[in-house]
Amino acid sequence: MNRILVTGGAGFIGSNFVRYLLNNDSGCCIVNLDSLTYAGNPLSLSDCEQEGRYSFVHGDILDRALLERLFDEFAFTGVIHFAAESHVDRSILGPEAFIDTNIKGTFNLVDVACNHWKKNPEFCRFHHISTDEVYGSLGETGAFSETTPYDPSSPYSASKASSDHLVKAYNRTYGLPSVITNCSNNYGPYQFPEKLIPLMILNIMEKKALPVYGRGENIRDWLYVEDHCSAIWKVFCDGKDGETYNVGGGAERKNIEIVHFLCDLVDQKLGHTGGSSSRELIEYVQDRPGHDFRYAIDASKLKNDLGWEPAFTFEEALEETVDWYLANMEWVNNVRSGAYRDWIDTNYAKR
Ligand code: NAD
Ligand code: DAU
């Protein structure tokens, strides 16, 4: 039985991954360590709580003593590290939490994992989840490969770059078995409604302004979260020690194209007819400082070496995502409400 520590499993990608793994590999048990920041929601895994192979620990990767206790108690055979401060705009307004969690937290985790591995040869993998933002910005052409030099623009991407370097250094210096995946923008169920796609879906539903940065010309390469989960598991199981793999959905779109698509789709689903279109809600607002122009992933290494390719097409998976938000307004309202934080404190004691 693989005993896997997942960090940040109450967040967007982590919660989708925990569910994916429980459904796709019966040979794993999972301990989910999450400090439940504004972005972490135990509700996102309420359907998994009764599963005997899953347990939740409310705690912080900055708490080294807790990490040591957990490694001793569960004798993990692997780590998949999602926990992070993940939102670029927040990193511009307040970088410190990003330095703490993304750099110091990753240092704690990789260091404790390394000490554990030296005494437990069963430990086979430290998998660090990272981002294409470490590579900086592309012009009109080209794509990020695993050998593209790091050139981060925001405090968020600089903190993720730093954490990548720490994980690589532990592999080269101490031999800690590790892999890194750098992926593009994810979308899908359970994403906190501050990111572009869920924010736009909900603002369209609620007839609020749709803030588009600059002229909406910036380009992202979109990856459905379930495709990301299958890529992570493929790399965790079959990736080569010490390697980096880029993960992309092969779906480059301008931000404004996505906002237009969502306006038309949500209007159609909600029966908003009669001449007016939600496109009228679009407001071009001041651009994000240091806004990277374009991201695009060359995922050929993952395809050629491990046989992974995305299974979902962008417009279909985006429609499924819209349907999920329309059907899950209770989750949305809970994660947006202050009262919900009190409920977490009452029901999920901190370790
Ligand atoms: P998220 O913000 O939705 O979730 C982050 C989770 O980490 C939350 O549950 C939060 O409570 C937890 N967390 C934060 N600080 C913690 C701490 N100190 N100790 C323990 N838990 C803590 O993030 P996400 O979008 O799911 O991203 C997951 C990972 O994937 C991150 O490392 C992010 O950098 C990376 N990534 C995300 C995307 C994307 O499009 N969302 C793309 C590329 C890479
Ligand atoms: O590329 C991977 C990264 O994708 C991850 O590492 C980050 O954790 C994740 O947050 C995401 O970063 P972005 O900054 O690309 O995502 P965001 O959803 O914030 O913005 C997507 C694009 O949309 C970006 O060009 C900025 C623009 N945008 C965003 C918001 C929230 C707007 O125009 N208006 C908005 O209100």
Tab-separated table of C-alpha atoms and ligand atoms in Angstrom:
chain	number	residue	atom	x	y	z
A	1	MET	CA	0.000	0.000	0.000
A	2	ASN	CA	1.338	3.457	-1.004
A	3	ARG	CA	0.993	5.859	1.950
A	4	ILE	CA	0.926	9.306	0.382
A	5	LEU	CA	1.086	12.675	2.077
A	6	VAL	CA	-0.836	15.188	-0.015
A	7	THR	CA	-0.337	18.810	1.063
A	8	GLY	CA	-2.908	21.448	0.133
A	9	GLY	CA	-5.476	18.773	-0.680
A	10	ALA	CA	-8.380	20.992	0.393
A	11	GLY	CA	-7.572	23.483	-2.381
A	12	PHE	CA	-8.685	23.427	-5.987
A	13	ILE	CA	-6.231	21.064	-7.683
A	14	GLY	CA	-5.439	19.111	-4.502
A	15	SER	CA	-9.087	18.221	-3.838
A	16	ASN	CA	-9.598	17.123	-7.441
A	17	PHE	CA	-6.431	15.041	-7.163
A	18	VAL	CA	-7.436	13.330	-3.899
A	19	ARG	CA	-10.762	12.323	-5.471
A	20	TYR	CA	-9.008	11.202	-8.673
A	21	LEU	CA	-6.574	9.008	-6.775
A	22	LEU	CA	-9.196	7.413	-4.521
A	23	ASN	CA	-11.247	6.586	-7.637
A	24	ASN	CA	-8.370	5.357	-9.788
A	25	ASP	CA	-5.921	3.515	-7.546
A	26	SER	CA	-7.103	1.201	-4.782
A	27	GLY	CA	-3.491	0.642	-3.662
A	28	CYS	CA	-3.133	4.066	-2.044
A	29	CYS	CA	-4.062	5.664	1.197
A	30	ILE	CA	-3.881	9.432	1.531
A	31	VAL	CA	-3.239	11.816	4.388
A	32	ASN	CA	-4.284	15.336	3.378
A	33	LEU	CA	-2.437	18.060	5.322
A	34	ASP	CA	-3.974	21.491	4.827
A	35	SER	CA	-3.984	24.663	6.898
A	36	LEU	CA	-7.368	25.717	5.434
A	37	THR	CA	-6.520	29.232	4.301
A	38	TYR	CA	-9.269	31.204	2.524
A	39	ALA	CA	-8.584	28.901	-0.473
A	40	GLY	CA	-8.880	25.580	1.353
A	41	ASN	CA	-12.300	24.012	1.772
A	42	PRO	CA	-12.975	20.702	3.526
A	43	LEU	CA	-16.363	20.889	1.782
A	44	SER	CA	-14.540	20.208	-1.483
A	45	LEU	CA	-13.869	16.681	-0.210
A	46	SER	CA	-17.035	16.024	1.792
A	47	ASP	CA	-17.820	13.048	-0.493
A	48	CYS	CA	-14.430	11.448	0.392
A	49	GLU	CA	-14.584	11.803	4.168
A	50	GLN	CA	-16.159	8.377	4.760
A	51	GLU	CA	-13.520	6.625	2.630
A	52	GLY	CA	-11.255	4.544	4.924
A	53	ARG	CA	-8.187	5.233	2.748
A	54	TYR	CA	-8.489	8.990	3.295
A	55	SER	CA	-7.743	11.104	6.346
A	56	PHE	CA	-7.527	14.839	6.888
A	57	VAL	CA	-5.102	16.742	9.104
A	58	HIS	CA	-5.736	20.431	9.738
A	59	GLY	CA	-2.194	21.783	10.029
A	60	ASP	CA	0.497	23.956	8.508
A	61	ILE	CA	3.580	23.006	6.479
A	62	LEU	CA	5.353	25.796	8.369
A	63	ASP	CA	4.985	23.669	11.531
A	64	ARG	CA	8.088	21.493	11.309
A	65	ALA	CA	7.374	19.570	14.510
A	66	LEU	CA	3.978	18.576	13.123
A	67	LEU	CA	5.574	17.386	9.863
A	68	GLU	CA	8.062	15.235	11.801
A	69	ARG	CA	5.246	13.717	13.876
A	70	LEU	CA	3.198	12.925	10.765
A	71	PHE	CA	6.124	11.267	8.936
A	72	ASP	CA	6.814	9.128	12.048
A	73	GLU	CA	3.155	8.266	12.568
A	74	PHE	CA	2.250	7.374	8.964
A	75	ALA	CA	5.640	6.276	7.545
A	76	PHE	CA	4.831	7.904	4.200
A	77	THR	CA	6.108	6.262	1.033
A	78	GLY	CA	5.560	9.424	-1.030
A	79	VAL	CA	4.670	13.113	-0.913
A	80	ILE	CA	2.656	15.128	-3.447
A	81	HIS	CA	3.100	18.769	-2.547
A	82	PHE	CA	0.315	21.123	-3.697
A	83	ALA	CA	0.129	23.463	-0.682
A	84	ALA	CA	0.866	27.038	-1.697
A	85	GLU	CA	-0.376	30.560	-1.843
A	86	SER	CA	-1.484	30.457	-5.463
A	87	HIS	CA	-3.007	33.772	-6.560
A	88	VAL	CA	-0.780	36.201	-8.467
A	89	ASP	CA	-2.825	39.335	-7.628
A	90	ARG	CA	-2.648	38.571	-3.901
A	91	SER	CA	1.135	38.135	-4.175
A	92	ILE	CA	1.389	41.657	-5.606
A	93	LEU	CA	-0.660	43.117	-2.743
A	94	GLY	CA	1.047	41.080	0.017
A	95	PRO	CA	4.056	38.905	-0.876
A	96	GLU	CA	4.997	37.768	2.626
A	97	ALA	CA	2.604	34.832	2.919
A	98	PHE	CA	3.981	33.591	-0.423
A	99	ILE	CA	7.536	33.660	0.879
A	100	ASP	CA	6.446	31.865	4.052
A	101	THR	CA	4.360	29.062	2.609
A	102	ASN	CA	5.876	28.599	-0.834
A	103	ILE	CA	9.548	28.930	0.125
A	104	LYS	CA	9.900	28.254	3.844
A	105	GLY	CA	7.044	25.739	3.870
A	106	THR	CA	8.529	23.816	0.930
A	107	PHE	CA	11.929	23.903	2.620
A	108	ASN	CA	10.447	22.379	5.806
A	109	LEU	CA	8.679	19.693	3.873
A	110	VAL	CA	11.550	18.690	1.620
A	111	ASP	CA	13.980	18.681	4.548
A	112	VAL	CA	11.762	16.551	6.788
A	113	ALA	CA	11.021	14.227	3.844
A	114	CYS	CA	14.754	13.876	3.183
A	115	ASN	CA	15.512	12.926	6.798
A	116	HIS	CA	12.651	10.434	6.680
A	117	TRP	CA	13.857	8.905	3.377
A	118	LYS	CA	17.366	8.337	4.792
A	119	LYS	CA	15.860	6.080	7.477
A	120	ASN	CA	13.035	4.617	5.349
A	121	PRO	CA	14.171	3.262	1.982
A	122	GLU	CA	10.516	2.501	1.187
A	123	PHE	CA	10.052	6.248	0.578
A	124	CYS	CA	10.112	6.520	-3.210
A	125	ARG	CA	9.028	9.970	-4.336
A	126	PHE	CA	8.747	13.655	-3.455
A	127	HIS	CA	6.556	15.183	-6.164
A	128	HIS	CA	6.544	18.968	-6.235
A	129	ILE	CA	3.644	20.651	-8.048
A	130	SER	CA	4.760	23.818	-9.770
A	131	THR	CA	3.796	26.265	-12.450
A	132	ASP	CA	4.753	27.419	-15.936
A	133	GLU	CA	4.935	30.962	-14.491
A	134	VAL	CA	8.506	30.241	-13.343
A	135	TYR	CA	9.559	30.584	-16.996
A	136	GLY	CA	8.289	34.174	-17.287
A	137	SER	CA	6.522	35.519	-20.354
A	138	LEU	CA	6.480	34.480	-24.016
A	139	GLY	CA	6.076	36.699	-27.076
A	140	GLU	CA	3.744	35.837	-29.952
A	141	THR	CA	5.506	32.534	-30.721
A	142	GLY	CA	7.312	29.645	-29.035
A	143	ALA	CA	6.503	27.488	-26.015
A	144	PHE	CA	8.051	26.669	-22.636
A	145	SER	CA	10.089	23.475	-22.548
A	146	GLU	CA	11.739	21.907	-19.504
A	147	THR	CA	15.019	23.624	-20.433
A	148	THR	CA	13.604	27.153	-20.738
A	149	PRO	CA	15.546	29.373	-18.291
A	150	TYR	CA	13.678	30.551	-15.202
A	151	ASP	CA	12.570	34.214	-15.399
A	152	PRO	CA	9.697	34.783	-12.938
A	153	SER	CA	7.783	38.084	-12.976
A	154	SER	CA	5.588	38.164	-9.849
A	155	PRO	CA	6.291	37.506	-6.170
A	156	TYR	CA	4.140	34.374	-6.603
A	157	SER	CA	6.166	32.993	-9.512
A	158	ALA	CA	9.459	33.980	-7.864
A	159	SER	CA	8.444	32.043	-4.743
A	160	LYS	CA	7.493	29.007	-6.828
A	161	ALA	CA	10.793	29.232	-8.732
A	162	SER	CA	12.624	29.255	-5.413
A	163	SER	CA	10.734	26.188	-4.214
A	164	ASP	CA	11.546	24.349	-7.466
A	165	HIS	CA	15.243	25.098	-6.954
A	166	LEU	CA	15.097	23.772	-3.384
A	167	VAL	CA	13.543	20.496	-4.513
A	168	LYS	CA	16.131	20.125	-7.307
A	169	ALA	CA	18.945	20.916	-4.876
A	170	TYR	CA	17.757	18.204	-2.461
A	171	ASN	CA	17.776	15.732	-5.337
A	172	ARG	CA	21.259	16.661	-6.550
A	173	THR	CA	22.887	17.181	-3.156
A	174	TYR	CA	21.311	14.514	-0.963
A	175	GLY	CA	19.794	12.188	-3.553
A	176	LEU	CA	16.204	12.674	-2.358
A	177	PRO	CA	14.049	10.880	-4.964
A	178	SER	CA	11.989	13.650	-6.488
A	179	VAL	CA	10.193	14.942	-9.572
A	180	ILE	CA	8.709	18.320	-10.479
A	181	THR	CA	5.778	19.104	-12.750
A	182	ASN	CA	5.255	22.628	-14.124
A	183	CYS	CA	1.785	23.129	-15.512
A	184	SER	CA	-0.297	25.812	-17.152
A	185	ASN	CA	-3.570	27.416	-15.985
A	186	ASN	CA	-6.039	24.887	-14.590
A	187	TYR	CA	-9.825	25.175	-14.653
A	188	GLY	CA	-12.633	22.937	-13.423
A	189	PRO	CA	-14.780	22.254	-10.345
A	190	TYR	CA	-13.919	23.559	-6.855
A	191	GLN	CA	-11.733	26.465	-8.006
A	192	PHE	CA	-11.918	29.404	-5.616
A	193	PRO	CA	-13.870	32.196	-7.333
A	194	GLU	CA	-11.004	34.681	-7.492
A	195	LYS	CA	-9.400	33.112	-10.576
A	196	LEU	CA	-10.473	34.270	-14.062
A	197	ILE	CA	-12.847	31.465	-15.084
A	198	PRO	CA	-14.953	30.954	-11.922
A	199	LEU	CA	-14.962	34.719	-11.230
A	200	MET	CA	-16.390	35.409	-14.678
A	201	ILE	CA	-18.964	32.592	-14.482
A	202	LEU	CA	-20.299	33.858	-11.155
A	203	ASN	CA	-20.219	37.540	-12.107
A	204	ILE	CA	-22.171	36.772	-15.267
A	205	MET	CA	-24.740	34.817	-13.236
A	206	GLU	CA	-24.984	37.644	-10.709
A	207	LYS	CA	-24.957	40.391	-13.395
A	208	LYS	CA	-21.853	42.030	-11.921
A	209	ALA	CA	-19.071	43.828	-13.812
A	210	LEU	CA	-16.559	41.572	-15.626
A	211	PRO	CA	-13.094	43.067	-14.967
A	212	VAL	CA	-10.745	42.357	-17.877
A	213	TYR	CA	-7.148	43.433	-17.308
A	214	GLY	CA	-5.630	45.668	-20.000
A	215	ARG	CA	-7.244	44.883	-23.353
A	216	GLY	CA	-7.816	41.191	-22.634
A	217	GLU	CA	-5.128	40.245	-25.160
A	218	ASN	CA	-3.014	38.163	-22.737
A	219	ILE	CA	-2.874	34.465	-23.546
A	220	ARG	CA	-2.960	31.453	-21.222
A	221	ASP	CA	-2.703	27.742	-22.109
A	222	TRP	CA	-5.664	26.079	-20.364
A	223	LEU	CA	-5.557	22.633	-18.752
A	224	TYR	CA	-8.631	20.819	-17.409
A	225	VAL	CA	-7.959	19.871	-13.821
A	226	GLU	CA	-8.795	16.193	-14.380
A	227	ASP	CA	-6.179	16.029	-17.144
A	228	HIS	CA	-3.716	17.597	-14.738
A	229	CYS	CA	-4.554	14.939	-12.119
A	230	SER	CA	-3.930	12.082	-14.544
A	231	ALA	CA	-0.605	13.672	-15.563
A	232	ILE	CA	0.498	14.033	-11.940
A	233	TRP	CA	-0.257	10.394	-11.185
A	234	LYS	CA	1.525	9.273	-14.352
A	235	VAL	CA	4.643	11.260	-13.397
A	236	PHE	CA	4.495	10.185	-9.751
A	237	CYS	CA	4.420	6.505	-10.810
A	238	ASP	CA	6.608	6.475	-13.924
A	239	GLY	CA	8.585	9.723	-14.069
A	240	LYS	CA	12.355	9.536	-14.012
A	241	ASP	CA	14.059	10.521	-10.784
A	242	GLY	CA	15.302	14.129	-10.716
A	243	GLU	CA	13.369	15.128	-13.836
A	244	THR	CA	11.001	17.978	-14.584
A	245	TYR	CA	7.913	17.490	-16.779
A	246	ASN	CA	5.810	20.283	-18.267
A	247	VAL	CA	2.036	19.696	-18.326
A	248	GLY	CA	-0.232	21.631	-20.703
A	249	GLY	CA	-3.695	21.351	-22.172
A	250	GLY	CA	-2.809	22.523	-25.679
A	251	ALA	CA	-5.535	25.176	-25.461
A	252	GLU	CA	-4.132	28.670	-25.887
A	253	ARG	CA	-6.790	31.362	-25.651
A	254	LYS	CA	-6.829	35.150	-25.233
A	255	ASN	CA	-8.524	36.167	-21.984
A	256	ILE	CA	-11.136	38.155	-23.870
A	257	GLU	CA	-12.044	35.122	-26.011
A	258	ILE	CA	-12.745	33.167	-22.829
A	259	VAL	CA	-14.838	35.954	-21.325
A	260	HIS	CA	-16.892	36.240	-24.535
A	261	PHE	CA	-17.375	32.460	-24.679
A	262	LEU	CA	-18.523	32.376	-21.041
A	263	CYS	CA	-20.919	35.315	-21.529
A	264	ASP	CA	-22.629	33.595	-24.438
A	265	LEU	CA	-22.690	30.165	-22.767
A	266	VAL	CA	-24.021	31.313	-19.394
A	267	ASP	CA	-26.601	33.584	-21.079
A	268	GLN	CA	-27.790	30.624	-23.106
A	269	LYS	CA	-27.932	28.285	-20.086
A	270	LEU	CA	-29.806	30.808	-17.942
A	271	GLY	CA	-32.168	31.722	-20.775
A	272	HIS	CA	-30.962	35.354	-20.742
A	273	THR	CA	-32.476	36.453	-24.026
A	274	GLY	CA	-34.296	39.586	-25.160
A	275	GLY	CA	-31.590	41.576	-26.860
A	276	SER	CA	-29.088	42.276	-24.092
A	277	SER	CA	-25.909	40.247	-23.714
A	278	SER	CA	-23.685	39.751	-20.664
A	279	ARG	CA	-20.848	40.988	-22.889
A	280	GLU	CA	-22.164	44.436	-21.942
A	281	LEU	CA	-20.871	43.788	-18.387
A	282	ILE	CA	-17.241	43.703	-19.574
A	283	GLU	CA	-15.087	46.481	-18.078
A	284	TYR	CA	-11.517	46.939	-19.260
A	285	VAL	CA	-9.622	47.779	-16.062
A	286	GLN	CA	-6.073	48.748	-15.162
A	287	ASP	CA	-3.602	46.032	-16.111
A	288	ARG	CA	-1.893	43.774	-13.566
A	289	PRO	CA	1.643	45.086	-12.844
A	290	GLY	CA	4.235	42.840	-14.486
A	291	HIS	CA	1.451	40.978	-16.318
A	292	ASP	CA	2.990	38.111	-18.316
A	293	PHE	CA	1.787	38.354	-21.915
A	294	ARG	CA	1.623	34.747	-22.990
A	295	TYR	CA	2.112	31.234	-21.624
A	296	ALA	CA	2.295	28.127	-23.825
A	297	ILE	CA	3.489	24.672	-22.871
A	298	ASP	CA	5.480	22.236	-24.938
A	299	ALA	CA	4.342	18.975	-23.318
A	300	SER	CA	6.158	16.693	-25.781
A	301	LYS	CA	8.476	15.243	-23.112
A	302	LEU	CA	5.492	13.964	-21.129
A	303	LYS	CA	3.956	12.561	-24.309
A	304	ASN	CA	7.106	10.952	-25.718
A	305	ASP	CA	8.575	9.609	-22.459
A	306	LEU	CA	5.454	8.664	-20.495
A	307	GLY	CA	2.668	8.515	-23.109
A	308	TRP	CA	0.474	11.175	-21.445
A	309	GLU	CA	-1.840	13.424	-23.429
A	310	PRO	CA	-4.828	15.524	-22.342
A	311	ALA	CA	-8.138	13.715	-22.796
A	312	PHE	CA	-10.489	16.712	-22.671
A	313	THR	CA	-11.116	19.443	-25.226
A	314	PHE	CA	-11.276	23.010	-23.943
A	315	GLU	CA	-14.789	24.088	-24.966
A	316	GLU	CA	-16.392	20.815	-23.753
A	317	ALA	CA	-14.613	20.819	-20.400
A	318	LEU	CA	-15.335	24.529	-19.958
A	319	GLU	CA	-19.033	23.821	-20.479
A	320	GLU	CA	-18.854	21.048	-17.852
A	321	THR	CA	-17.196	23.556	-15.534
A	322	VAL	CA	-19.983	26.094	-16.103
A	323	ASP	CA	-22.575	23.384	-15.393
A	324	TRP	CA	-20.739	22.469	-12.182
A	325	TYR	CA	-20.823	26.048	-10.879
A	326	LEU	CA	-24.492	26.463	-11.818
A	327	ALA	CA	-25.302	23.279	-9.868
A	328	ASN	CA	-23.079	24.004	-6.865
A	329	MET	CA	-24.011	27.466	-5.654
A	330	GLU	CA	-24.213	26.149	-2.094
A	331	TRP	CA	-20.468	25.352	-2.231
A	332	VAL	CA	-19.794	28.770	-3.779
A	333	ASN	CA	-21.782	30.621	-1.128
A	334	ASN	CA	-20.132	28.664	1.678
A	335	VAL	CA	-16.566	29.274	0.527
A	336	ARG	CA	-17.304	32.966	0.033
A	337	SER	CA	-18.926	33.499	3.437
A	338	GLY	CA	-17.261	34.562	6.687
A	339	ALA	CA	-19.636	32.379	8.724
A	340	TYR	CA	-18.120	29.389	6.985
A	341	ARG	CA	-14.727	30.141	8.594
A	342	ASP	CA	-16.348	29.762	12.051
A	343	TRP	CA	-17.832	26.452	10.948
A	344	ILE	CA	-14.338	25.221	9.944
A	345	ASP	CA	-12.864	26.199	13.310
A	346	THR	CA	-15.652	24.332	15.127
A	347	ASN	CA	-15.524	21.179	13.010
A	348	TYR	CA	-11.865	20.798	12.053
A	349	ALA	CA	-9.572	21.155	15.082
A	350	LYS	CA	-6.021	22.233	14.263
A	351	ARG	CA	-3.235	19.682	14.984
B	1	NAD	P1	-5.354	26.749	-4.077
B	1	NAD	O1	-5.012	28.141	-3.652
B	1	NAD	O2	-6.709	26.458	-4.580
B	1	NAD	O3	-5.083	25.741	-2.862
B	1	NAD	C1	-3.953	25.815	-2.056
B	1	NAD	C2	-4.197	24.942	-0.835
B	1	NAD	O4	-3.008	24.990	-0.016
B	1	NAD	C3	-5.362	25.418	0.040
B	1	NAD	O5	-6.176	24.333	0.397
B	1	NAD	C4	-4.680	26.036	1.239
B	1	NAD	O6	-5.462	25.959	2.432
B	1	NAD	C5	-3.415	25.189	1.343
B	1	NAD	N1	-2.327	25.881	2.044
B	1	NAD	C6	-1.887	27.143	1.824
B	1	NAD	N2	-0.895	27.434	2.694
B	1	NAD	C7	-0.681	26.309	3.438
B	1	NAD	C8	0.214	25.991	4.478
B	1	NAD	N3	1.108	26.881	4.931
B	1	NAD	N4	0.171	24.751	5.017
B	1	NAD	C9	-0.737	23.845	4.570
B	1	NAD	N5	-1.634	24.104	3.603
B	1	NAD	C10	-1.596	25.326	3.036
B	1	NAD	O7	-4.241	26.346	-5.129
B	1	NAD	P2	-4.368	25.447	-6.442
B	1	NAD	O8	-4.835	26.311	-7.547
B	1	NAD	O9	-5.094	24.199	-6.121
B	1	NAD	O10	-2.823	25.134	-6.716
B	1	NAD	C11	-2.209	23.982	-6.156
B	1	NAD	C12	-0.747	23.963	-6.551
B	1	NAD	O11	-0.638	23.957	-7.965
B	1	NAD	C13	0.039	25.187	-6.081
B	1	NAD	O12	1.318	24.768	-5.677
B	1	NAD	C14	0.112	26.072	-7.307
B	1	NAD	O13	1.276	26.866	-7.281
B	1	NAD	C15	0.164	25.038	-8.397
B	1	NAD	N6	-0.385	25.466	-9.698
B	1	NAD	C16	-1.664	25.925	-9.788
B	1	NAD	C17	-2.178	26.257	-11.045
B	1	NAD	C18	-3.581	26.744	-11.233
B	1	NAD	O14	-3.958	27.074	-12.358
B	1	NAD	N7	-4.425	26.788	-10.220
B	1	NAD	C19	-1.366	26.123	-12.179
B	1	NAD	C20	-0.036	25.721	-12.011
B	1	NAD	C21	0.434	25.349	-10.772
B	2	DAU	O1	-0.031	29.545	-15.305
B	2	DAU	C1	-0.266	28.873	-14.105
B	2	DAU	C2	-0.829	29.844	-13.071
B	2	DAU	O2	-2.169	30.115	-13.442
B	2	DAU	C3	-0.775	29.277	-11.662
B	2	DAU	O3	0.556	29.065	-11.278
B	2	DAU	C4	-1.462	30.217	-10.663
B	2	DAU	O4	-1.513	29.603	-9.377
B	2	DAU	C5	-2.874	30.464	-11.149
B	2	DAU	O5	-3.500	31.424	-10.290
B	2	DAU	C6	-2.881	30.976	-12.580
B	2	DAU	O6	-2.289	32.314	-12.639
B	2	DAU	P1	-2.900	33.470	-13.568
B	2	DAU	O7	-2.494	34.771	-13.025
B	2	DAU	O8	-2.625	33.190	-14.998
B	2	DAU	O9	-4.476	33.182	-13.303
B	2	DAU	P2	-5.706	34.206	-13.106
B	2	DAU	O10	-6.946	33.373	-13.133
B	2	DAU	O11	-5.503	35.109	-11.937
B	2	DAU	O12	-5.646	35.097	-14.412
B	2	DAU	C7	-5.735	34.508	-15.707
B	2	DAU	C8	-5.618	35.640	-16.721
B	2	DAU	O13	-6.798	36.462	-16.626
B	2	DAU	C9	-4.447	36.573	-16.466
B	2	DAU	O14	-3.928	36.988	-17.729
B	2	DAU	C10	-5.051	37.755	-15.736
B	2	DAU	C11	-6.472	37.830	-16.302
B	2	DAU	N1	-7.528	38.302	-15.366
B	2	DAU	C12	-7.626	37.690	-14.160
B	2	DAU	C13	-8.595	38.082	-13.260
B	2	DAU	C14	-8.729	37.422	-11.895
B	2	DAU	C15	-8.380	39.304	-15.765
B	2	DAU	O15	-8.311	39.834	-16.868
B	2	DAU	N2	-9.365	39.676	-14.871
B	2	DAU	C16	-9.500	39.128	-13.636
B	2	DAU	O16	-10.409	39.542	-12.855
